[in-house]
PDB file of C-alpha atoms and ligand atoms in Angstrom:
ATOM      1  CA  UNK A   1       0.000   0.000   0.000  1.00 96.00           C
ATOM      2  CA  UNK A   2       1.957   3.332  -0.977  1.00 98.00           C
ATOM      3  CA  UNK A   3      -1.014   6.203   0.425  1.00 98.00           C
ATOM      4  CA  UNK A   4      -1.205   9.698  -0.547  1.00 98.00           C
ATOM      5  CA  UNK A   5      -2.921  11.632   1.753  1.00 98.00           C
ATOM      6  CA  UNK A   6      -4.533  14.729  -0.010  1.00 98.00           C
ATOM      7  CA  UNK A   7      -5.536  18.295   1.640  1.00 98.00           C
ATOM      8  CA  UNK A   8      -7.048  20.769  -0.130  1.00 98.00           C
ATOM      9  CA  UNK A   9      -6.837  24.029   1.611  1.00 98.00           C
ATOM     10  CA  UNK A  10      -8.245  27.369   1.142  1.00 97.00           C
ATOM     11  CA  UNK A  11      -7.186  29.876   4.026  1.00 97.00           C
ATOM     12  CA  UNK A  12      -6.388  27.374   6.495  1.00 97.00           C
ATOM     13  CA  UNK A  13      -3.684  29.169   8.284  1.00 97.00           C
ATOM     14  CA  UNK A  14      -4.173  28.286  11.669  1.00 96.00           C
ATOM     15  CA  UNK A  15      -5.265  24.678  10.846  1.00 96.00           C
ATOM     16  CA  UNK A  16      -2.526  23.187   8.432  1.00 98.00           C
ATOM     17  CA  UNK A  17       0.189  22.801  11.142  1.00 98.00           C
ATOM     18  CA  UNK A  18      -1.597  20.904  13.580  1.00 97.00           C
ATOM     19  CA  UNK A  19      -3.796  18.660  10.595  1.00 98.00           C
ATOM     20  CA  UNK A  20      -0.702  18.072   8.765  1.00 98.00           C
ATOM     21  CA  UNK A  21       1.458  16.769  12.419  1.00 98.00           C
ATOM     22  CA  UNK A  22      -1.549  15.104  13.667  1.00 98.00           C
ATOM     23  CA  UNK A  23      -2.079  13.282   9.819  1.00 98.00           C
ATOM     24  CA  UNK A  24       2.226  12.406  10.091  1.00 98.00           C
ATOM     25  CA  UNK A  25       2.183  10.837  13.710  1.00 98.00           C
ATOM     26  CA  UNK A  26      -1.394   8.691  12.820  1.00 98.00           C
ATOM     27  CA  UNK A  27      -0.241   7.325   9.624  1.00 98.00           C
ATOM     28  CA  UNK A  28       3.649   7.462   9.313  1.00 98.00           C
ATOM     29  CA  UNK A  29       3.686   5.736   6.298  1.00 98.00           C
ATOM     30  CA  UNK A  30       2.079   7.999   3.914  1.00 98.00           C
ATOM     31  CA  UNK A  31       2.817  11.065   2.473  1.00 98.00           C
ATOM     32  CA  UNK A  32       1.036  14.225   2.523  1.00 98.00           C
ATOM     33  CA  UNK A  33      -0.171  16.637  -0.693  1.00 98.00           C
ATOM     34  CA  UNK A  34      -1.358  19.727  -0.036  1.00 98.00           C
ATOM     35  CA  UNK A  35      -3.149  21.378  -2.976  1.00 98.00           C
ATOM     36  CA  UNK A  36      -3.757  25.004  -2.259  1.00 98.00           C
ATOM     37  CA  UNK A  37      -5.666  27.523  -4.524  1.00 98.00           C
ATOM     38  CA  UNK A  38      -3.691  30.543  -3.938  1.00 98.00           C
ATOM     39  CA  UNK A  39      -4.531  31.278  -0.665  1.00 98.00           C
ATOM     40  CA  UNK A  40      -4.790  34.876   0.220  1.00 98.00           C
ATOM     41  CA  UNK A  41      -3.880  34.439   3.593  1.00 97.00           C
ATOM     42  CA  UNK A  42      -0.370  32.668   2.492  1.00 98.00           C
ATOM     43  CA  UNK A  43      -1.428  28.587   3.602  1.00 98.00           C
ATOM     44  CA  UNK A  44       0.219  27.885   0.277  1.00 98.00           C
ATOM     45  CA  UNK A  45       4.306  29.520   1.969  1.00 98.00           C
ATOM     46  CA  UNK A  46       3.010  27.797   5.047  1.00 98.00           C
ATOM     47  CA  UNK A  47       2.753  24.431   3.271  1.00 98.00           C
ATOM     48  CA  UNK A  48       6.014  25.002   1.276  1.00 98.00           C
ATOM     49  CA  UNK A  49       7.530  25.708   4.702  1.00 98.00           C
ATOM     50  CA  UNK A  50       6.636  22.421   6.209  1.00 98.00           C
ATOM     51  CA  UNK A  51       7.701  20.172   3.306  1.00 98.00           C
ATOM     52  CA  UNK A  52      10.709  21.299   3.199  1.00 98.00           C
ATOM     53  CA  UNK A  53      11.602  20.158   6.486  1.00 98.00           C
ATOM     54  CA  UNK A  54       9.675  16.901   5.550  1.00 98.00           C
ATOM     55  CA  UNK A  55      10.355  14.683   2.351  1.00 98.00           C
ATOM     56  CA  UNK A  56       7.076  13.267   2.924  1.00 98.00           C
ATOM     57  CA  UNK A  57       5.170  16.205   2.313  1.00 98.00           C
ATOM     58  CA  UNK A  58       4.302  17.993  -0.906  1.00 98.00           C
ATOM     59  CA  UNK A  59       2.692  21.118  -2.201  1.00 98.00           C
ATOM     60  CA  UNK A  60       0.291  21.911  -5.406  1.00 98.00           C
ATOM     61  CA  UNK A  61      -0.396  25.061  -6.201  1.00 98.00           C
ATOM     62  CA  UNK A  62      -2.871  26.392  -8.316  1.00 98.00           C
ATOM     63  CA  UNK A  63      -3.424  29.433  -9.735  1.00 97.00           C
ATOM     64  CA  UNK A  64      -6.655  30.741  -8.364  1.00 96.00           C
ATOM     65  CA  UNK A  65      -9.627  29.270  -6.034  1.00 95.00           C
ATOM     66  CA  UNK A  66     -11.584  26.996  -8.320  1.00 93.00           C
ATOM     67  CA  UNK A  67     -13.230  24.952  -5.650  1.00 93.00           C
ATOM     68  CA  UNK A  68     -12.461  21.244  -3.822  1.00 93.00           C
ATOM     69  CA  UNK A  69     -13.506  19.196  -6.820  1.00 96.00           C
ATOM     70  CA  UNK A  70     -10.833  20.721  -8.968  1.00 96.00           C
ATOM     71  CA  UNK A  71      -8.354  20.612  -6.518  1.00 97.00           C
ATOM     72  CA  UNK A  72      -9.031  16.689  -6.172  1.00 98.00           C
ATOM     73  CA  UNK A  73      -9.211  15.757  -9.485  1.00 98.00           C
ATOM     74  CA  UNK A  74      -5.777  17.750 -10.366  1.00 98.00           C
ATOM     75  CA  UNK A  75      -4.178  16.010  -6.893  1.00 98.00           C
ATOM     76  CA  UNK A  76      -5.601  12.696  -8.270  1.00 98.00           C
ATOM     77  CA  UNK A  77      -3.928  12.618 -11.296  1.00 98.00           C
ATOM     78  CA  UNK A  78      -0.539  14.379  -9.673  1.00 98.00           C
ATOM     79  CA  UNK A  79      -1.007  10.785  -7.213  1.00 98.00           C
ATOM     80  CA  UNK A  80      -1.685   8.342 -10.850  1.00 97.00           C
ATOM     81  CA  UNK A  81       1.762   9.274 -11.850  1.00 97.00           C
ATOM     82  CA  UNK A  82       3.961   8.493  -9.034  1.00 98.00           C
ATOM     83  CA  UNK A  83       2.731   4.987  -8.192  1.00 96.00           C
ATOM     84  CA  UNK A  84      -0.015   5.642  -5.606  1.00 98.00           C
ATOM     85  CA  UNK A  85      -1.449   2.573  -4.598  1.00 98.00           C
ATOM     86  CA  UNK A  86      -4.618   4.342  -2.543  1.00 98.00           C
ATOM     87  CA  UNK A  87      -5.392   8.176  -1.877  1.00 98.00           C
ATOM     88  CA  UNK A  88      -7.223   9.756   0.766  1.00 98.00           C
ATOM     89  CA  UNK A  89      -9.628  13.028   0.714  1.00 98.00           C
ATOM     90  CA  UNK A  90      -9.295  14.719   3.840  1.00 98.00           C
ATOM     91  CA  UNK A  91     -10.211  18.557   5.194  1.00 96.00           C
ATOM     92  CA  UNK A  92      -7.569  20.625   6.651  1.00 97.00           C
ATOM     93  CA  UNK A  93     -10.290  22.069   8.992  1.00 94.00           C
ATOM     94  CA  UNK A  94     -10.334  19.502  11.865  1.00 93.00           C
ATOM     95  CA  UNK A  95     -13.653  18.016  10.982  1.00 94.00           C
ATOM     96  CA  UNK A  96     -11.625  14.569   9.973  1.00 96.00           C
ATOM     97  CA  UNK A  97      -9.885  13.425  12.524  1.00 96.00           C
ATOM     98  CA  UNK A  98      -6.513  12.141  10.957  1.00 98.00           C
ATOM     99  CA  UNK A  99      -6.615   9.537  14.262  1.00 97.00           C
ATOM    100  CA  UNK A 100      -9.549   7.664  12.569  1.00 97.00           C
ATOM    101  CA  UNK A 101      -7.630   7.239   9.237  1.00 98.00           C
ATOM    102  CA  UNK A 102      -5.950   4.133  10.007  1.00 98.00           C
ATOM    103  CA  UNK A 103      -9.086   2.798  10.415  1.00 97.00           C
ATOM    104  CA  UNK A 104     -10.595   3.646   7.061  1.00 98.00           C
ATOM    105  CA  UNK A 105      -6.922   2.289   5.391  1.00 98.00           C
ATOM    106  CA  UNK A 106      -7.420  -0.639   7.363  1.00 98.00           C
ATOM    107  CA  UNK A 107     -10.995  -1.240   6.062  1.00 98.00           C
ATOM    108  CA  UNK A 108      -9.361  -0.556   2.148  1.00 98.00           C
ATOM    109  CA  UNK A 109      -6.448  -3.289   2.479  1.00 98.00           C
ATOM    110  CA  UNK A 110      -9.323  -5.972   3.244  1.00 98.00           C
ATOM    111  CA  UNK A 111      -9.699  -8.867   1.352  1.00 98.00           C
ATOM    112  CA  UNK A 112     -12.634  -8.117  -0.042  1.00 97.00           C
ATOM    113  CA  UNK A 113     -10.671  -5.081  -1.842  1.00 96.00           C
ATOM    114  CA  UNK A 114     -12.936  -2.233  -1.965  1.00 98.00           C
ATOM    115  CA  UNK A 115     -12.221   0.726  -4.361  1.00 98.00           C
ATOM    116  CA  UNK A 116     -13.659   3.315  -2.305  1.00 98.00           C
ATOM    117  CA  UNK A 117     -13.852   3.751   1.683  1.00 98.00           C
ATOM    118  CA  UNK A 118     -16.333   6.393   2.947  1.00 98.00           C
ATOM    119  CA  UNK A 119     -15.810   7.613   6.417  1.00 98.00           C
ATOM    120  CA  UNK A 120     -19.686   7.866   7.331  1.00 97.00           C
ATOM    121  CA  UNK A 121     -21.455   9.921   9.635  1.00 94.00           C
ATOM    122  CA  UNK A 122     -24.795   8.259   9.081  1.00 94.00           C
ATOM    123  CA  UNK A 123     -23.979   4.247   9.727  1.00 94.00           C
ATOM    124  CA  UNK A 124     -24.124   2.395  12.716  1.00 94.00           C
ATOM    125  CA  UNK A 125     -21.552   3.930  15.223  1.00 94.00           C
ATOM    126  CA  UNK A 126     -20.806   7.206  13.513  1.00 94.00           C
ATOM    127  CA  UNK A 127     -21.570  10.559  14.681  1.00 92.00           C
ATOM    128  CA  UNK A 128     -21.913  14.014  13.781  1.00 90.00           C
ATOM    129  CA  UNK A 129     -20.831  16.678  16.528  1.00 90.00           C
ATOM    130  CA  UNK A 130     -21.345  20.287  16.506  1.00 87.00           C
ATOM    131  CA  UNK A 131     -24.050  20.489  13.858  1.00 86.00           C
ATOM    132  CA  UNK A 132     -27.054  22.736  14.677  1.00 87.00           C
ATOM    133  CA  UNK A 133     -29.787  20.268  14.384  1.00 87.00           C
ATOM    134  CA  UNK A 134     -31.602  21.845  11.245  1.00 85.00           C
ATOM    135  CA  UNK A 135     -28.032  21.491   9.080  1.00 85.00           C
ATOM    136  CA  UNK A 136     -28.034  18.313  10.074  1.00 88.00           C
ATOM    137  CA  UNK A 137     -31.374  17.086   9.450  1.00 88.00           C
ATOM    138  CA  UNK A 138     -31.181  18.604   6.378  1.00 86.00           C
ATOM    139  CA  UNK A 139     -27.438  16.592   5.773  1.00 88.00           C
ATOM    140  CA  UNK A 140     -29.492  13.557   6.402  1.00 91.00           C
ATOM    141  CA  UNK A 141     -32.525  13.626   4.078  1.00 90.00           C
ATOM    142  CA  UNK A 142     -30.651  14.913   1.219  1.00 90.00           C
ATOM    143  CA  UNK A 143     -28.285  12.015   1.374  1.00 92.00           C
ATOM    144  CA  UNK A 144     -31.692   9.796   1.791  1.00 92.00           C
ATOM    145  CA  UNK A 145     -32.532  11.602  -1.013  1.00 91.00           C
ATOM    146  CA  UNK A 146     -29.901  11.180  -3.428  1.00 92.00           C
ATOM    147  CA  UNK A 147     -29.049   7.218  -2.161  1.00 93.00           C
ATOM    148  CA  UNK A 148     -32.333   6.213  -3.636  1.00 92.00           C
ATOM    149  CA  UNK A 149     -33.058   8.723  -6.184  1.00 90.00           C
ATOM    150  CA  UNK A 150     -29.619   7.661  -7.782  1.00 93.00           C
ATOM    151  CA  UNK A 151     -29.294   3.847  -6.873  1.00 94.00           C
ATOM    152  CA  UNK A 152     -26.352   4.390  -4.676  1.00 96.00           C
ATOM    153  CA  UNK A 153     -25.117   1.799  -2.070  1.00 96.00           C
ATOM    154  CA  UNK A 154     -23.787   4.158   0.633  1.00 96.00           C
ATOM    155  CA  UNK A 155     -25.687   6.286   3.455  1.00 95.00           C
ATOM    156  CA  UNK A 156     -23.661   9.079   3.147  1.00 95.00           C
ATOM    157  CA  UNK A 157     -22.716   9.709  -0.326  1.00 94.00           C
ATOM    158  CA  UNK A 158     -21.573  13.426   0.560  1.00 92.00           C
ATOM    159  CA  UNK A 159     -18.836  13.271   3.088  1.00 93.00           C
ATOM    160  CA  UNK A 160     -15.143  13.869   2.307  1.00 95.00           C
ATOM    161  CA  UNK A 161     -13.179  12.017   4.361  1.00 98.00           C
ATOM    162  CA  UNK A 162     -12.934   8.929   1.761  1.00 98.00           C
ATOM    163  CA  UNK A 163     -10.110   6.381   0.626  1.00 98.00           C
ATOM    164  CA  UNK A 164      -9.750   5.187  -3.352  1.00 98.00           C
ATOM    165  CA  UNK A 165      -7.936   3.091  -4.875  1.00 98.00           C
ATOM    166  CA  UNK A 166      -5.400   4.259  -7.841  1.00 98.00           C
ATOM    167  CA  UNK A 167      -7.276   1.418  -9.804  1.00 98.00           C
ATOM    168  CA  UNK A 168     -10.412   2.868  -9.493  1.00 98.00           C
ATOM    169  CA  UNK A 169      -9.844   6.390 -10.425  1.00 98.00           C
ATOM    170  CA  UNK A 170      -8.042   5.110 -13.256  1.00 97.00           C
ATOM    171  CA  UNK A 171     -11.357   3.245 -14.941  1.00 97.00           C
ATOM    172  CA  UNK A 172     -13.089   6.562 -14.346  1.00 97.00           C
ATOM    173  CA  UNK A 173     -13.275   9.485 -16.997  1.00 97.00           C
ATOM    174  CA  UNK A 174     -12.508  12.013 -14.282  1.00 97.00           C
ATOM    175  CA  UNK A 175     -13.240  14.495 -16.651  1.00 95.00           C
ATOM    176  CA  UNK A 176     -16.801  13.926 -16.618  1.00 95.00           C
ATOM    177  CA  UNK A 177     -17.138  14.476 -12.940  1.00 96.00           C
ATOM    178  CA  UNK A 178     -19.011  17.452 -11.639  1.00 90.00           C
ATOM    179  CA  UNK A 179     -16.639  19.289  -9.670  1.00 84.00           C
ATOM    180  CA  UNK A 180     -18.679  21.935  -8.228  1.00 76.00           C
ATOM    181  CA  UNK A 181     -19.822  22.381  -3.885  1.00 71.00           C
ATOM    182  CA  UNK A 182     -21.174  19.132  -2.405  1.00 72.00           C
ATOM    183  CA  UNK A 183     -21.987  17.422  -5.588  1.00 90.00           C
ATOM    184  CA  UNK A 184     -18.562  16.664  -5.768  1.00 95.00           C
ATOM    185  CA  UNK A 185     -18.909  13.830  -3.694  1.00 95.00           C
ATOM    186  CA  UNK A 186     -21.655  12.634  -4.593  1.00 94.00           C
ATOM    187  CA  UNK A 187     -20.612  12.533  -7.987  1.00 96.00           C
ATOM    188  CA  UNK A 188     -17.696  10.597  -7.455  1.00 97.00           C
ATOM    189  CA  UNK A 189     -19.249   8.327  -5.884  1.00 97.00           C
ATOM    190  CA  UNK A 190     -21.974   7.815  -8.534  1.00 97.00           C
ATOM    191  CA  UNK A 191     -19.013   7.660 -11.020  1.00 98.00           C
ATOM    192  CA  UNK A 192     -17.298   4.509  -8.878  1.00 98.00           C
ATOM    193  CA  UNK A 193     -20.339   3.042  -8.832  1.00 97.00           C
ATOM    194  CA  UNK A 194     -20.769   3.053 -12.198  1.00 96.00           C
ATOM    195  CA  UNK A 195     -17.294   1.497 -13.051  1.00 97.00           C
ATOM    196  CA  UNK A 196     -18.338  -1.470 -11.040  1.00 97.00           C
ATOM    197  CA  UNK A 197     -16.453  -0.572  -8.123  1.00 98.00           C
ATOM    198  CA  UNK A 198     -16.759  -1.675  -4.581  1.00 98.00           C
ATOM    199  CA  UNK A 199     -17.777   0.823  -1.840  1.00 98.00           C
ATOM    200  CA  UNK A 200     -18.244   0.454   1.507  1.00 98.00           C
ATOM    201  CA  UNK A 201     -18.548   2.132   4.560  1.00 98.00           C
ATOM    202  CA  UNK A 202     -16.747   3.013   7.715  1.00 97.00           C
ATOM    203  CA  UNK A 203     -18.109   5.170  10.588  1.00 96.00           C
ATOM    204  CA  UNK A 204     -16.440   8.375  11.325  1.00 95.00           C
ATOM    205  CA  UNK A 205     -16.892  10.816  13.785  1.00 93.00           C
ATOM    206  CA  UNK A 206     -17.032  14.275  12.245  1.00 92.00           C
ATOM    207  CA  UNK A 207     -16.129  16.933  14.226  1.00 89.00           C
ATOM    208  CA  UNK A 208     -17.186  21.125  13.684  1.00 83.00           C
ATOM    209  CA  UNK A 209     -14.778  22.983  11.982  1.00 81.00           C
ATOM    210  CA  UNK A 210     -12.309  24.369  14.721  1.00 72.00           C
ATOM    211  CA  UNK A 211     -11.308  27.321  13.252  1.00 78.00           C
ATOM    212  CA  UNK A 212     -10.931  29.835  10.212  1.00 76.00           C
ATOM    213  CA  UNK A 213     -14.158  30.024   8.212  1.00 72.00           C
ATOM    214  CA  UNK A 214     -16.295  28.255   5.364  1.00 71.00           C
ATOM    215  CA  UNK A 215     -16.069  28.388   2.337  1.00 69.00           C
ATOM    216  CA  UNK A 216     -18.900  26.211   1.431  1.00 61.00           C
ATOM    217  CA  UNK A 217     -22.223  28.962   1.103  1.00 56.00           C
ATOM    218  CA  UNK A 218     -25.276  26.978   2.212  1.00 58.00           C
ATOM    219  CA  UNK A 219     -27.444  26.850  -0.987  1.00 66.00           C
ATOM    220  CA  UNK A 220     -25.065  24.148  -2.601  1.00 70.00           C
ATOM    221  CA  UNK A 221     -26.504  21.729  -0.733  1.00 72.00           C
ATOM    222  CA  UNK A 222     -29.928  22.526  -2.607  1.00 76.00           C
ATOM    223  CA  UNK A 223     -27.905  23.009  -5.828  1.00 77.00           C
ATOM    224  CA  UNK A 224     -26.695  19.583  -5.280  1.00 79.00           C
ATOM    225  CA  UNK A 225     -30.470  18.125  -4.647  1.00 80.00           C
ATOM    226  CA  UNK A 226     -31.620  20.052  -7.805  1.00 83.00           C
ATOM    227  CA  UNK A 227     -28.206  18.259  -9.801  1.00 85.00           C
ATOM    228  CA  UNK A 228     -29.390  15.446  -8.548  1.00 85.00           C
ATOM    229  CA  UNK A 229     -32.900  15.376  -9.306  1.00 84.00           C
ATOM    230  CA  UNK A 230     -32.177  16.147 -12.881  1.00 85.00           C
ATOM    231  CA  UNK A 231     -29.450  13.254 -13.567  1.00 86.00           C
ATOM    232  CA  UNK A 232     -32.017  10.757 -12.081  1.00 85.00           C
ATOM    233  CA  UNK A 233     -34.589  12.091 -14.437  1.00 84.00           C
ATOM    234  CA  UNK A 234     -32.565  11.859 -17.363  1.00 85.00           C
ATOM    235  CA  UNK A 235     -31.403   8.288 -16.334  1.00 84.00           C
ATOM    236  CA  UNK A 236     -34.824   7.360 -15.841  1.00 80.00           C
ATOM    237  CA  UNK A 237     -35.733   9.279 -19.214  1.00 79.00           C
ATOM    238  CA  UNK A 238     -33.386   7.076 -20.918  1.00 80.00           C
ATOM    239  CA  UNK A 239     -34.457   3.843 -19.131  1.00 78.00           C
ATOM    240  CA  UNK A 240     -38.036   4.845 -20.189  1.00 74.00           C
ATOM    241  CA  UNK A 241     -37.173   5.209 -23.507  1.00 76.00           C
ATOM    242  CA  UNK A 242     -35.241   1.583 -23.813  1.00 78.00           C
ATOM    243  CA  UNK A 243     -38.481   0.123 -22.703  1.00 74.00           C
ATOM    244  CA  UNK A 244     -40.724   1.883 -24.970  1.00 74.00           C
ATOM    245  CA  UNK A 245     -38.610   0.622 -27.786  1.00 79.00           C
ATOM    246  CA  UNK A 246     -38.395  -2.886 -26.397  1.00 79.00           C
ATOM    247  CA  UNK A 247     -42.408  -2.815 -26.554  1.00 74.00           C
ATOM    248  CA  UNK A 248     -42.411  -1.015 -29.797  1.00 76.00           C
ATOM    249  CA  UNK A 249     -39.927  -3.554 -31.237  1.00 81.00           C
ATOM    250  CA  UNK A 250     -42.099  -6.768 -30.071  1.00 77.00           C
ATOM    251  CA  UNK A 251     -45.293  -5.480 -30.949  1.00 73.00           C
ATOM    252  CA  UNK A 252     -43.884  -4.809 -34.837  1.00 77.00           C
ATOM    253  CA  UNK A 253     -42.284  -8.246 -34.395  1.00 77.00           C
ATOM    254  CA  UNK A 254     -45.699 -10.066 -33.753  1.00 70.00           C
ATOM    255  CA  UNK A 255     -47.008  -8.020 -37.221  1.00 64.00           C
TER     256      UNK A 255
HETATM  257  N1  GTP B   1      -7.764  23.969  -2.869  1.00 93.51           N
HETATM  258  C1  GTP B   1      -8.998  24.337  -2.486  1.00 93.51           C
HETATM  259  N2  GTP B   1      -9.468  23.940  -1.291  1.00 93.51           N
HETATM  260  C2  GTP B   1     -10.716  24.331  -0.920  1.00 93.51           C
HETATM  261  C3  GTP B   1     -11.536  25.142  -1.721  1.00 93.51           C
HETATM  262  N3  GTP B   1     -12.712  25.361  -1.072  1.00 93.51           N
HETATM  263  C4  GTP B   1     -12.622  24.690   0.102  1.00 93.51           C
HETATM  264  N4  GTP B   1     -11.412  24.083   0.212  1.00 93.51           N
HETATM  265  C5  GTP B   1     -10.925  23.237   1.296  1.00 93.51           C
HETATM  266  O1  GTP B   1     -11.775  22.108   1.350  1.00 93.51           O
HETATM  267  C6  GTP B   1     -11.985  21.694   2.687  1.00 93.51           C
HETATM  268  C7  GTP B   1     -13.484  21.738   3.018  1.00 93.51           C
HETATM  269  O2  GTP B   1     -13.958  23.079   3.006  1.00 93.51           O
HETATM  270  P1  GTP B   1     -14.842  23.715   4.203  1.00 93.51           P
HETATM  271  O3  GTP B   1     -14.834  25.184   4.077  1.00 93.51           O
HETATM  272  O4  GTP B   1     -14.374  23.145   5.502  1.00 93.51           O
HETATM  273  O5  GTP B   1     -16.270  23.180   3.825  1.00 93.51           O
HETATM  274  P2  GTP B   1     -17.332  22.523   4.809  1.00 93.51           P
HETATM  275  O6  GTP B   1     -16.630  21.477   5.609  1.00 93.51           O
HETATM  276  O7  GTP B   1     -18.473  22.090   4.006  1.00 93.51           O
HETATM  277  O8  GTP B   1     -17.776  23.753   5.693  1.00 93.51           O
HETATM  278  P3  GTP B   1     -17.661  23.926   7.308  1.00 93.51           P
HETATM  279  O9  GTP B   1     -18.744  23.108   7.899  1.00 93.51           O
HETATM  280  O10 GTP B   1     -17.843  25.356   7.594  1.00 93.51           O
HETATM  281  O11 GTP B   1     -16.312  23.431   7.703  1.00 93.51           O
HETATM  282  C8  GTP B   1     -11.143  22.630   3.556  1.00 93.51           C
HETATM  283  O12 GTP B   1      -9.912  22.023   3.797  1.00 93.51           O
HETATM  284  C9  GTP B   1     -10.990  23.866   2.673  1.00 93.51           C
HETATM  285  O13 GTP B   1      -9.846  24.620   2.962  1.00 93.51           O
HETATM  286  C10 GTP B   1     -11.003  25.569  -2.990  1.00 93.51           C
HETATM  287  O14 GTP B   1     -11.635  26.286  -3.767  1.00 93.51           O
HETATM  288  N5  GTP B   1      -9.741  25.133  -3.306  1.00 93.51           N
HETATM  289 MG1   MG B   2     -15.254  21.909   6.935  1.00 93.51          MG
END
């Protein structure tokens, strides 16, 4: 197993020291990649400050803030040509604990081989702390929501604190994903699905952010429902349409 751990940041002064020395004494084995949009408030020096005093971490900078999705996909494909075996999504904002990732790495290096690990906040023994109880009621139906609406095995097809497989990511198109807010995720997720890959679950607890701000505004989350609705009404659209032809094509057949 050679594991990239990735961390987007965005103004995450105060929080990329103690994520990135918390994420080296949990998993010693991995490296680190931190991809930072051009911070304004200078994470991206910070991070070139701490790797080079540290072989095992490494910085990507971009050229302007162009949201998480982009940031992953470019870190992915920085991870599919050195010889990643697995790479991990992780927040520099506290709300992943980097102590509970050698559980999810465990959980990927089982036999059963899955391609994608989700840390969960909605299975069995995972938790959610901090949340006002409206953002997380509304956390919970929309991933309801968009597990049935799109087919998807996996309770909580939003979170970010995930592990993939190289493999995986390499039998996706990742430049069909939608990279935008939430739907990230859930896209991702969809797309891995798709492929034929093998997700399962582990429960997380996910902390509140501990400090610096969001960057998420709070009508992605509908803007991911809405995405949502419409890809399940075109795939239905299109499932429609198969059968309609099916019919059309045995009825003309019995002429
Ligand atoms: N490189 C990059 N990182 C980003 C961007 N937007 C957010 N991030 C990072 O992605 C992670 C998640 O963003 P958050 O602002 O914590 O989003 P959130 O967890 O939904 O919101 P909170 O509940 O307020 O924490 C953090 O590590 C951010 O610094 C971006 O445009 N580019
Ligand atoms: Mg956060």
């Amino acid at each position: 197993m050679r594991v990239l751990v990735i961390i987007p940041t965005y103004n995450e002064l105060e929080s990329l020291p103690p994520i990135i020395s918390r994420t080296r004494a949990a998993v010693v084995e991995a490296d680190i990649l931190v991809v930072d949009d051009n911070s304004p408030d200078g994470t991206g020096e910070l991070a070139d400050e701490l790797a080079a005093q540290d072989s095992q971490i490494h910085v990507l900078h971009r050229a302007g803030k162009e949201g998480l999705g982009r940031a992953y996909i470019e870190a992915f494909e920085w991870a599919m040509e050195r010889g990643y075996t697995h790479v991990v999504e992780m927040d520099a904002d506290g709300s992943h604990r980097p102590e509970q990732l050698p559980l999810l790495l465990e959980r990927a290096a089982m036999s059963d081989h899955p391609d994608l690990v989700i840390g969960s906040r909605y299975v069995r023994g995972g938790k959610l702390e901090g949340w006002p109880k409206s953002r997380e009621a509304l956390s919970r139906a929309g991933n309801l929501y968009i597990k049935v609406w799109l087919g998807l095995p996996a309770s909580d097809v939003t979170a970010g604190f995930r592990v993939y497989t190289v493999s995986i990511l390499q039998r996706i198109n990742l430049n069909t994903v939608e990279a935008k807010g939430y739907f990230f995720q859930t896209d991702m997720t969809d797309h891995v699905h798709r492929a034929g890959g093998h997700i399962v679950e582990m429960p997380i607890n996910f902390a509140q952010r501990e400090v610096g701000e969001s960057k998420l505004s709070g009508n992605v989350f509908t803007e991911s429902l809405i995405r949502t609705t419409k890809m399940g009404v075109a795939r239905r659209g299109t499932q429609l349409k198969g059968f309609a032809e099916g019919v059309l094509r045995k009825v003309r057949s019995k002429k």
